[in-house]
Amino acid sequence: SQTIHQWPATLVQPVGSPLSLECTVEGTSNPNLYWYRQAAGRGLQLLFYSVGIGQISSEVPQNLSASRPQDRQFILSSKKLLLSDSGFYLCALDRGNYGYTFGSGTRLTVV
Amino acid sequence: GENVEQHPSTLSVQEGDSAVIKCTYSDSASNYFPWYKQELGKGPQLIIDIRSNVGEKKDQRIAVTLNKTAKHFSLHITETQPEDSAVYFCAPNNAGNMLTFGGGTRLMVKP
């Protein structure tokens, strides 16, 4: 079965510090992967998606970047965090005709 | 691209009552209609979906109905329970394309 793992679950980082969130999947090859951000009480904002190794598309200009160094690994990064980067970050795996499977999320608080 | 709207944005019901959430979309080529449930602090989970060749699908207390002519589909929850309290997202899509999520509906079931 296809599974998705995301970590860490929570993170408190000072303004100006770097960020690295990791998402890995199992049970599938060459999946489409997505990073979403969710502000408190709000909807899902698509940040990045990737259809393969080294292929990243950005949906909104921002302080974040993404990379796909391996087929089943998707990383969200920042060189210098801003207060506005706080939120709930979700990685998602596209299962084709079976919709998306989301990771458990990372609650990021920038202080 | 797909324009997706959900109504209502918040819904409060008494335990045991029914709840209905409606999703309207713009792309007449959409043929896959899922609903996701997001509990507090967790990632969204697919709870039910329907494809365009079916008008209704039921799974225990939840059901989805589709009106392709009017371009809307609805989530129905009967005999609501406190554990149904969550945010619900629709995500109509043309198979193979990225999902476009609605803005979400916060359902509160009062005991």
Tab-separated table of C-alpha atoms in Angstrom:
chain	number	residue	atom	x	y	z
A	1	SER	CA	0.000	0.000	0.000
A	2	GLN	CA	1.050	3.579	-0.600
A	3	THR	CA	2.042	5.471	2.524
A	4	ILE	CA	3.384	8.922	3.221
A	5	HIS	CA	5.545	10.093	6.092
A	6	GLN	CA	6.120	13.648	7.149
A	7	TRP	CA	8.247	15.088	9.929
A	8	PRO	CA	8.683	16.734	12.290
A	9	ALA	CA	5.180	17.038	13.713
A	10	THR	CA	5.849	20.376	15.387
A	11	LEU	CA	8.594	22.915	15.039
A	12	VAL	CA	9.321	26.247	16.708
A	13	GLN	CA	11.915	28.292	14.909
A	14	PRO	CA	13.243	31.834	15.371
A	15	VAL	CA	12.859	34.424	12.643
A	16	GLY	CA	15.784	34.279	10.245
A	17	SER	CA	16.596	30.638	10.889
A	18	PRO	CA	16.594	27.995	8.137
A	19	LEU	CA	13.900	25.381	7.597
A	20	SER	CA	13.837	21.872	6.252
A	21	LEU	CA	10.707	19.726	6.245
A	22	GLU	CA	10.869	16.256	4.801
A	23	CYS	CA	8.257	14.083	3.183
A	24	THR	CA	8.834	10.518	2.032
A	25	VAL	CA	6.527	8.021	0.384
A	26	GLU	CA	6.488	4.248	0.142
A	27	GLY	CA	4.756	1.732	-2.043
A	28	THR	CA	4.839	3.683	-5.281
A	29	SER	CA	7.210	4.928	-7.953
A	30	ASN	CA	7.408	8.296	-9.654
A	31	PRO	CA	4.501	9.793	-7.729
A	32	ASN	CA	3.194	13.325	-8.043
A	33	LEU	CA	3.850	15.067	-4.734
A	34	TYR	CA	2.550	18.321	-3.286
A	35	TRP	CA	3.298	20.763	-0.476
A	36	TYR	CA	0.381	22.705	0.998
A	37	ARG	CA	0.218	25.317	3.717
A	38	GLN	CA	-2.777	25.970	5.912
A	39	ALA	CA	-3.165	29.044	8.075
A	40	ALA	CA	-5.222	28.604	11.246
A	41	GLY	CA	-8.852	28.006	10.384
A	42	ARG	CA	-8.226	28.471	6.692
A	43	GLY	CA	-8.140	26.414	3.519
A	44	LEU	CA	-5.365	24.587	1.723
A	45	GLN	CA	-2.891	26.724	-0.201
A	46	LEU	CA	-0.841	24.839	-2.768
A	47	LEU	CA	2.824	25.833	-2.503
A	48	PHE	CA	4.729	23.408	-4.736
A	49	TYR	CA	4.195	20.279	-6.741
A	50	SER	CA	6.575	17.820	-8.300
A	51	VAL	CA	6.023	15.230	-11.018
A	52	GLY	CA	9.494	13.691	-10.768
A	53	ILE	CA	13.079	13.966	-9.562
A	54	GLY	CA	14.370	17.502	-9.891
A	55	GLN	CA	11.029	18.785	-11.243
A	56	ILE	CA	9.449	21.467	-9.095
A	57	SER	CA	6.629	23.849	-9.907
A	58	SER	CA	5.799	26.769	-7.658
A	59	GLU	CA	2.274	28.044	-7.313
A	60	VAL	CA	2.909	31.238	-5.361
A	61	PRO	CA	5.937	33.500	-4.909
A	62	GLN	CA	7.234	33.201	-1.404
A	63	ASN	CA	10.107	32.742	0.972
A	64	LEU	CA	10.127	28.980	0.547
A	65	SER	CA	11.630	26.516	-1.903
A	66	ALA	CA	11.199	22.827	-2.591
A	67	SER	CA	13.411	20.061	-3.877
A	68	ARG	CA	12.955	16.473	-5.044
A	69	PRO	CA	16.366	14.850	-4.659
A	70	GLN	CA	14.996	11.305	-4.870
A	71	ASP	CA	11.913	9.747	-6.409
A	72	ARG	CA	10.162	9.278	-3.070
A	73	GLN	CA	11.502	12.307	-1.196
A	74	PHE	CA	10.130	15.827	-1.261
A	75	ILE	CA	11.698	18.573	0.825
A	76	LEU	CA	10.416	22.023	1.752
A	77	SER	CA	13.062	24.564	2.702
A	78	SER	CA	13.735	28.129	3.601
A	79	LYS	CA	17.021	29.960	4.086
A	80	LYS	CA	15.543	32.568	6.444
A	81	LEU	CA	12.152	32.150	8.028
A	82	LEU	CA	9.679	34.999	8.381
A	83	LEU	CA	6.908	35.328	10.938
A	84	SER	CA	4.429	34.936	8.084
A	85	ASP	CA	5.801	31.447	7.350
A	86	SER	CA	4.030	30.110	10.420
A	87	GLY	CA	1.338	27.595	9.614
A	88	PHE	CA	0.437	23.969	9.175
A	89	TYR	CA	2.386	22.332	6.343
A	90	LEU	CA	1.053	19.274	4.591
A	91	CYS	CA	2.644	16.956	2.091
A	92	ALA	CA	0.340	15.030	-0.238
A	93	LEU	CA	0.725	12.007	-2.483
A	94	ASP	CA	-1.345	11.764	-5.649
A	95	ARG	CA	-2.833	8.280	-5.878
A	96	GLY	CA	-4.340	8.826	-9.296
A	97	ASN	CA	-7.895	7.490	-9.383
A	98	TYR	CA	-7.925	7.252	-5.588
A	99	GLY	CA	-7.373	10.908	-4.776
A	100	TYR	CA	-4.680	12.242	-2.488
A	101	THR	CA	-3.165	10.840	0.666
A	102	PHE	CA	-1.946	13.536	3.028
A	103	GLY	CA	0.834	13.322	5.542
A	104	SER	CA	0.161	14.046	9.196
A	105	GLY	CA	1.389	17.625	8.854
A	106	THR	CA	3.980	19.867	10.494
A	107	ARG	CA	2.895	22.696	12.744
A	108	LEU	CA	5.510	25.437	12.241
A	109	THR	CA	5.632	28.402	14.588
A	110	VAL	CA	8.102	31.152	13.766
A	111	VAL	CA	8.907	33.307	16.798
B	1	GLY	CA	-8.790	26.361	-14.140
B	2	GLU	CA	-11.450	25.008	-11.847
B	3	ASN	CA	-13.366	27.429	-9.591
B	4	VAL	CA	-14.668	25.664	-6.507
B	5	GLU	CA	-16.981	27.021	-3.858
B	6	GLN	CA	-18.275	25.361	-0.728
B	7	HIS	CA	-21.309	26.334	1.287
B	8	PRO	CA	-21.769	26.907	4.097
B	9	SER	CA	-18.364	27.866	5.472
B	10	THR	CA	-19.486	26.889	8.974
B	11	LEU	CA	-22.283	24.598	10.041
B	12	SER	CA	-23.480	23.858	13.556
B	13	VAL	CA	-25.916	21.014	14.176
B	14	GLN	CA	-27.284	19.157	17.142
B	15	GLU	CA	-26.106	15.612	17.656
B	16	GLY	CA	-28.372	13.250	15.767
B	17	ASP	CA	-29.388	15.805	13.157
B	18	SER	CA	-28.324	15.691	9.518
B	19	ALA	CA	-25.729	17.914	7.873
B	20	VAL	CA	-25.408	18.841	4.220
B	21	ILE	CA	-22.461	20.593	2.587
B	22	LYS	CA	-22.632	21.731	-1.007
B	23	CYS	CA	-19.792	22.150	-3.487
B	24	THR	CA	-20.141	23.969	-6.793
B	25	TYR	CA	-17.558	23.840	-9.558
B	26	SER	CA	-16.990	25.433	-12.929
B	27	ASP	CA	-15.200	22.866	-15.100
B	28	SER	CA	-17.774	20.775	-16.957
B	29	ALA	CA	-15.027	18.245	-17.739
B	30	SER	CA	-14.668	17.333	-14.057
B	31	ASN	CA	-15.396	13.650	-13.540
B	32	TYR	CA	-14.114	12.845	-10.057
B	33	PHE	CA	-15.743	14.278	-6.938
B	34	PRO	CA	-14.149	13.528	-3.559
B	35	TRP	CA	-14.788	14.767	-0.053
B	36	TYR	CA	-12.034	15.045	2.555
B	37	LYS	CA	-12.365	15.303	6.327
B	38	GLN	CA	-9.726	17.118	8.372
B	39	GLU	CA	-9.736	16.674	12.117
B	40	LEU	CA	-7.959	19.169	14.299
B	41	GLY	CA	-4.177	18.955	13.963
B	42	LYS	CA	-4.272	16.252	11.314
B	43	GLY	CA	-4.038	16.010	7.554
B	44	PRO	CA	-7.204	15.704	5.453
B	45	GLN	CA	-8.467	12.194	4.794
B	46	LEU	CA	-10.566	11.010	1.886
B	47	ILE	CA	-13.920	9.877	3.255
B	48	ILE	CA	-16.032	9.362	0.159
B	49	ASP	CA	-15.850	10.006	-3.555
B	50	ILE	CA	-18.024	9.629	-6.616
B	51	ARG	CA	-17.375	9.501	-10.317
B	52	SER	CA	-19.387	11.167	-13.033
B	53	ASN	CA	-21.164	8.035	-14.169
B	54	VAL	CA	-22.918	7.710	-10.789
B	55	GLY	CA	-25.480	10.043	-9.238
B	56	GLU	CA	-25.232	8.960	-5.631
B	57	LYS	CA	-23.010	6.915	-3.378
B	58	LYS	CA	-23.560	5.958	0.218
B	59	ASP	CA	-21.259	4.609	2.915
B	60	GLN	CA	-23.011	4.063	6.240
B	61	ARG	CA	-23.923	7.534	7.570
B	62	ILE	CA	-22.294	9.522	4.782
B	63	ALA	CA	-23.409	9.963	1.202
B	64	VAL	CA	-22.451	12.048	-1.785
B	65	THR	CA	-24.868	13.170	-4.487
B	66	LEU	CA	-23.886	14.615	-7.832
B	67	ASN	CA	-25.717	16.903	-10.197
B	68	LYS	CA	-23.483	17.214	-13.251
B	69	THR	CA	-25.934	19.385	-15.152
B	70	ALA	CA	-25.939	21.996	-12.419
B	71	LYS	CA	-22.268	21.380	-11.609
B	72	HIS	CA	-22.573	20.739	-7.941
B	73	PHE	CA	-22.245	17.839	-5.545
B	74	SER	CA	-23.093	17.508	-1.888
B	75	LEU	CA	-21.944	15.655	1.194
B	76	HIS	CA	-24.706	14.329	3.422
B	77	ILE	CA	-24.078	13.154	6.969
B	78	THR	CA	-26.981	11.587	8.833
B	79	GLU	CA	-27.324	10.947	12.561
B	80	THR	CA	-24.373	13.237	13.256
B	81	GLN	CA	-22.088	12.440	16.149
B	82	PRO	CA	-19.530	14.615	17.989
B	83	GLU	CA	-16.702	12.815	16.178
B	84	ASP	CA	-18.073	14.159	12.895
B	85	SER	CA	-16.895	17.611	14.015
B	86	ALA	CA	-14.150	18.584	11.581
B	87	VAL	CA	-13.407	20.652	8.507
B	88	TYR	CA	-14.645	19.141	5.254
B	89	PHE	CA	-13.169	19.887	1.825
B	90	CYS	CA	-14.462	19.085	-1.618
B	91	ALA	CA	-12.025	18.724	-4.516
B	92	PRO	CA	-13.704	18.221	-7.910
B	93	ASN	CA	-11.307	17.319	-10.657
B	94	ASN	CA	-10.775	16.050	-14.152
B	95	ALA	CA	-9.002	12.732	-13.661
B	96	GLY	CA	-5.281	13.157	-14.030
B	97	ASN	CA	-5.298	16.834	-13.145
B	98	MET	CA	-4.390	18.378	-9.828
B	99	LEU	CA	-7.165	18.577	-7.287
B	100	THR	CA	-8.609	22.025	-6.633
B	101	PHE	CA	-9.872	22.210	-3.061
B	102	GLY	CA	-12.833	24.195	-1.894
B	103	GLY	CA	-12.385	26.654	0.944
B	104	GLY	CA	-13.605	24.163	3.546
B	105	THR	CA	-16.642	23.836	5.794
B	106	ARG	CA	-16.273	23.699	9.552
B	107	LEU	CA	-18.870	21.334	10.946
B	108	MET	CA	-19.601	21.468	14.654
B	109	VAL	CA	-21.806	18.803	16.192
B	110	LYS	CA	-23.144	19.834	19.566
B	111	PRO	CA	-23.824	17.021	22.041
